[in-house]
Structures are given as C-alpha cells and as structure tokens.
CSV table of C-alpha atoms in Angstrom, one decimal:
chain,number,residue,atom,x,y,z
A,1,MET,CA,-105.4,-47.0,98.4
A,2,LYS,CA,-107.8,-49.7,98.3
A,3,THR,CA,-109.4,-47.5,95.4
A,4,GLU,CA,-106.1,-47.5,93.5
A,5,ILE,CA,-105.7,-51.4,93.9
A,6,ARG,CA,-109.4,-51.9,92.6
A,7,SER,CA,-108.5,-49.8,89.6
A,8,LYS,CA,-105.4,-51.3,89.1
A,9,LEU,CA,-106.9,-55.1,89.0
A,10,ARG,CA,-109.9,-53.5,87.3
A,11,VAL,CA,-107.1,-53.1,84.1
A,12,TYR,CA,-105.5,-56.2,84.6
A,13,ILE,CA,-108.8,-58.4,84.8
A,14,PHE,CA,-109.7,-56.5,81.5
A,15,MET,CA,-106.1,-57.4,79.4
A,16,ALA,CA,-106.6,-60.5,80.9
A,17,LEU,CA,-110.5,-60.4,78.9
A,18,CYS,CA,-108.8,-58.8,76.2
A,19,CYS,CA,-106.6,-61.9,75.3
A,20,ASP,CA,-109.0,-64.5,75.5
A,21,LEU,CA,-111.3,-62.8,73.9
A,22,GLY,CA,-109.0,-62.4,71.1
A,23,LEU,CA,-108.2,-66.1,71.1
A,24,PHE,CA,-112.0,-66.7,71.3
A,25,ALA,CA,-112.8,-64.4,68.5
A,26,LYS,CA,-110.2,-66.1,65.7
A,27,LYS,CA,-110.9,-69.3,66.1
A,28,LEU,CA,-115.2,-68.1,65.7
A,29,ILE,CA,-114.2,-66.2,62.8
A,30,SER,CA,-111.7,-68.9,61.0
A,31,PRO,CA,-114.4,-70.6,59.1
A,32,ALA,CA,-115.8,-67.7,57.8
A,33,ALA,CA,-112.7,-66.0,56.9
A,34,ASN,CA,-111.6,-69.5,55.2
A,35,VAL,CA,-114.1,-68.9,52.8
A,36,ILE,CA,-113.0,-65.9,51.6
A,37,THR,CA,-109.4,-66.7,51.6
A,38,GLU,CA,-109.7,-69.7,49.8
A,39,PHE,CA,-111.4,-68.1,47.2
A,40,LEU,CA,-108.2,-65.9,47.2
A,41,HIS,CA,-105.8,-68.7,47.5
A,42,ILE,CA,-104.2,-67.1,50.4
A,43,PRO,CA,-103.4,-68.3,53.8
A,44,GLY,CA,-105.2,-66.2,55.8
A,45,GLY,CA,-105.3,-62.7,57.6
A,46,ILE,CA,-108.5,-61.9,58.3
A,47,ALA,CA,-109.4,-63.8,62.0
A,48,THR,CA,-105.6,-62.7,62.6
A,49,SER,CA,-106.7,-59.3,62.2
A,50,CYS,CA,-110.2,-59.8,64.5
A,51,SER,CA,-107.8,-61.3,67.2
A,52,LEU,CA,-105.3,-58.8,67.5
A,53,MET,CA,-108.6,-56.1,67.7
A,54,PHE,CA,-108.6,-57.1,71.2
A,55,LEU,CA,-104.8,-56.4,71.6
A,56,ILE,CA,-105.3,-53.1,70.4
A,57,ILE,CA,-108.5,-52.2,72.6
A,58,ALA,CA,-106.7,-52.8,75.7
A,59,ALA,CA,-103.0,-51.1,74.6
A,60,SER,CA,-105.0,-47.8,73.0
A,61,MET,CA,-107.1,-47.4,76.7
A,62,ILE,CA,-103.8,-48.3,78.8
A,63,PRO,CA,-100.9,-45.9,78.4
A,64,ALA,CA,-98.2,-47.7,79.4
A,65,PHE,CA,-95.2,-48.9,76.6
A,66,GLY,CA,-95.2,-52.7,76.1
A,67,CYS,CA,-98.9,-53.7,77.0
A,68,GLY,CA,-99.5,-54.8,73.7
A,69,THR,CA,-96.5,-56.7,73.8
A,70,LEU,CA,-97.4,-58.3,77.4
A,71,MET,CA,-100.8,-59.3,76.4
A,72,ALA,CA,-99.3,-61.0,73.0
A,73,ILE,CA,-96.7,-63.0,74.9
A,74,VAL,CA,-99.8,-64.3,77.1
A,75,GLN,CA,-102.2,-64.5,74.3
A,76,SER,CA,-99.0,-67.3,72.6
A,77,VAL,CA,-99.0,-68.7,75.8
A,78,LEU,CA,-102.3,-69.6,75.9
A,79,ALA,CA,-102.5,-70.0,72.2
A,80,LEU,CA,-99.5,-73.0,72.8
A,81,CYS,CA,-101.1,-74.4,75.9
A,82,PHE,CA,-104.7,-74.9,74.0
A,83,GLY,CA,-103.0,-76.2,70.8
A,84,MET,CA,-104.2,-73.4,68.9
A,85,THR,CA,-100.7,-72.6,67.0
A,86,GLY,CA,-101.8,-73.0,63.3
A,87,SER,CA,-99.6,-73.7,60.3
A,88,MET,CA,-96.8,-72.4,62.7
A,89,GLY,CA,-96.3,-74.6,65.1
A,90,LEU,CA,-93.7,-74.0,68.1
A,91,LEU,CA,-93.0,-71.0,66.2
A,92,ALA,CA,-96.2,-69.5,67.0
A,93,PRO,CA,-95.3,-67.0,70.0
A,94,VAL,CA,-93.3,-65.0,67.0
A,95,GLY,CA,-96.4,-64.7,65.1
A,96,TYR,CA,-97.9,-63.1,68.3
A,97,ILE,CA,-95.4,-61.3,69.7
A,98,LEU,CA,-94.5,-59.2,66.8
A,99,PRO,CA,-97.4,-58.1,66.0
A,100,GLY,CA,-97.9,-57.2,69.6
A,101,LEU,CA,-94.5,-55.0,69.5
A,102,THR,CA,-95.8,-53.5,66.2
A,103,VAL,CA,-99.0,-52.2,68.1
A,104,ASP,CA,-96.8,-50.4,70.5
A,105,MET,CA,-94.6,-48.8,68.7
A,106,VAL,CA,-97.2,-47.1,66.5
A,107,LEU,CA,-99.5,-46.7,69.5
A,108,PHE,CA,-96.2,-44.6,71.2
A,109,ILE,CA,-95.6,-42.7,68.0
A,110,THR,CA,-98.8,-41.6,67.3
A,111,ARG,CA,-100.0,-40.8,70.7
A,112,LYS,CA,-97.5,-38.1,70.6
A,113,THR,CA,-98.8,-37.1,67.5
A,114,ALA,CA,-102.4,-37.5,66.4
A,115,LYS,CA,-104.7,-35.5,68.2
A,116,ASP,CA,-107.6,-38.0,68.1
A,117,MET,CA,-107.0,-41.8,69.3
A,118,SER,CA,-109.5,-43.0,66.2
A,119,LEU,CA,-106.7,-42.5,63.3
A,120,SER,CA,-104.0,-44.2,65.9
A,121,ILE,CA,-106.0,-47.5,66.7
A,122,MET,CA,-106.5,-47.8,62.9
A,123,ILE,CA,-103.5,-47.4,61.8
A,124,SER,CA,-101.7,-49.8,64.5
A,125,SER,CA,-104.6,-52.4,63.2
A,126,ILE,CA,-103.3,-51.9,59.8
A,127,ALA,CA,-99.5,-52.4,60.9
A,128,ALA,CA,-100.1,-55.1,63.0
A,129,SER,CA,-101.9,-57.4,61.3
A,130,ILE,CA,-99.4,-56.7,57.8
A,131,THR,CA,-96.8,-57.5,60.6
A,132,ALA,CA,-98.7,-60.6,61.7
A,133,SER,CA,-99.3,-61.8,57.6
A,134,LEU,CA,-95.7,-60.9,56.8
A,135,THR,CA,-94.4,-62.8,59.8
A,136,ALA,CA,-96.4,-66.4,58.8
A,137,ASN,CA,-95.3,-66.1,55.6
A,138,PHE,CA,-91.4,-65.7,56.3
A,139,LEU,CA,-92.0,-68.5,58.6
A,140,VAL,CA,-94.4,-70.6,56.9
A,141,PHE,CA,-95.6,-69.4,53.8
A,142,ARG,CA,-92.9,-68.3,51.7
A,143,LEU,CA,-95.4,-66.6,49.3
A,144,THR,CA,-93.5,-64.4,46.9
A,145,GLY,CA,-94.9,-61.6,44.3
A,146,ILE,CA,-98.5,-60.8,43.1
A,147,VAL,CA,-99.7,-63.8,46.1
A,148,LEU,CA,-97.7,-61.5,48.6
A,149,ILE,CA,-99.1,-58.7,47.7
A,150,LEU,CA,-102.3,-59.7,47.9
A,151,TYR,CA,-101.9,-61.7,51.1
A,152,ALA,CA,-101.0,-58.5,52.6
A,153,CYS,CA,-103.2,-56.0,51.2
A,154,VAL,CA,-106.1,-58.4,52.4
A,155,SER,CA,-104.3,-58.5,56.0
A,156,GLY,CA,-104.1,-54.8,55.3
A,157,THR,CA,-108.1,-54.4,54.8
A,158,SER,CA,-109.4,-56.5,57.3
A,159,GLY,CA,-106.8,-54.7,59.9
A,160,SER,CA,-108.7,-51.4,58.8
A,161,ILE,CA,-112.0,-52.6,59.0
A,162,CYS,CA,-111.8,-54.1,62.3
A,163,GLY,CA,-109.4,-50.7,63.5
A,164,LEU,CA,-112.5,-48.9,63.0
A,165,LEU,CA,-114.3,-51.4,64.9
A,166,ALA,CA,-111.9,-51.3,67.7
A,167,ALA,CA,-112.0,-47.5,67.7
A,168,GLN,CA,-115.7,-47.5,68.1
A,169,LEU,CA,-115.4,-50.1,71.0
A,170,VAL,CA,-112.6,-47.8,72.6
A,171,LYS,CA,-115.2,-45.0,72.9
A,172,ARG,CA,-117.5,-46.7,74.8
A,173,LEU,CA,-115.4,-48.9,77.0
A,174,LYS,CA,-113.0,-46.1,78.0
A,175,PRO,CA,-115.5,-44.6,80.7
A,176,VAL,CA,-116.7,-47.9,81.7
A,177,ILE,CA,-113.1,-49.3,82.4
A,178,LEU,CA,-111.2,-46.6,83.5
A,179,SER,CA,-111.4,-44.2,86.1
A,180,GLU,CA,-111.9,-40.6,85.8
A,181,LYS,CA,-108.4,-39.9,86.7
A,182,GLU,CA,-107.1,-42.2,84.4
A,183,ILE,CA,-109.1,-40.8,81.1
A,184,GLN,CA,-107.4,-37.8,81.6
C-alpha cells in the first residue's frame, strides 16, 4: 500500500515538474528562438515546441489518456498566473490545451500501433507543435499563404528536433521515475 502511494506521488511530482520545466524552457529559449523567427518574419513556434517537449515526455511515460491535456490545463493556469500569455492574452489557455489534447490523441493511437515509443513521441511532438502554431495563427496572427506554410513548417521542424530529444530523455528517465511494474 505504501509503495503504491509513493509510486503515485512520484508520478504526480514528475508531472508537476514537467509543467514547470515547460514554462521555464519557453522563457529561456524565447530570446534565441526570436532571432530565427524574426529573420524569417514569422511569429514563433520554436520556443513552444521546446515547452511542449516536457508535456510529451510526461505523457509518454504515464500511459493514461488525458495526461497531456491535464498537464496543458495546469500549464495554462500557471502561464496566466505568471503573466506569460504572450500575444494571445486571456485566450492563452486555448493555445496550451489544444496541443495537449493533440499529444493525448496521437499517443493513444500510436501506442496501439507502434512498436517503438520513439516514433510515437516524435509524431506527437510534430503534431502538437503544428497544432500550437495553427491555434496561435487562428486566434491572433491571421497569416495566409506562404507565410503560414513557412510558420507551420518551422513549428514542425522544431517539433521534430524536440521530439528526438524527448525520445532520448524518456529512455533515460523511465527507469528512474517509474517502478519496474509500471515500466512493463
């Protein structure tokens, strides 16, 4: 009984840590990412992919549908409280929750079909990054044509890079965070 409670507590602490790390990483990466996006004359998408990476790490390690969405909701509340809403303002929770839902849906589908979790993680990272950029575009930017395609491509590319990194981190963190019974 105590072991089960400790195991659940360890998972919840890990989820909370990933939410915080996602916000921290976004704030840390944004200045460097802005250099690239300003050169391309697009709104962003790189720092968001880095932020989503931590949600994907936790959601891929915890095999419960809704984990990514729950963490995205928590992250959106924290972003509102910390004033980290960016250009979306009060609509920022939508920009956090839709990518979290995308992570859950992609991981749910790919867990059933993929043998290797690395591919699932990368696909979910790409899909979540593109979802985040399209959501931001729909709510705020209203880009069209080639600029919108470039924006989505940059988001997808940064999502794939962060997905590769997330897959490596999951391989190393899974034995540390989860018990033997939960890994199998």
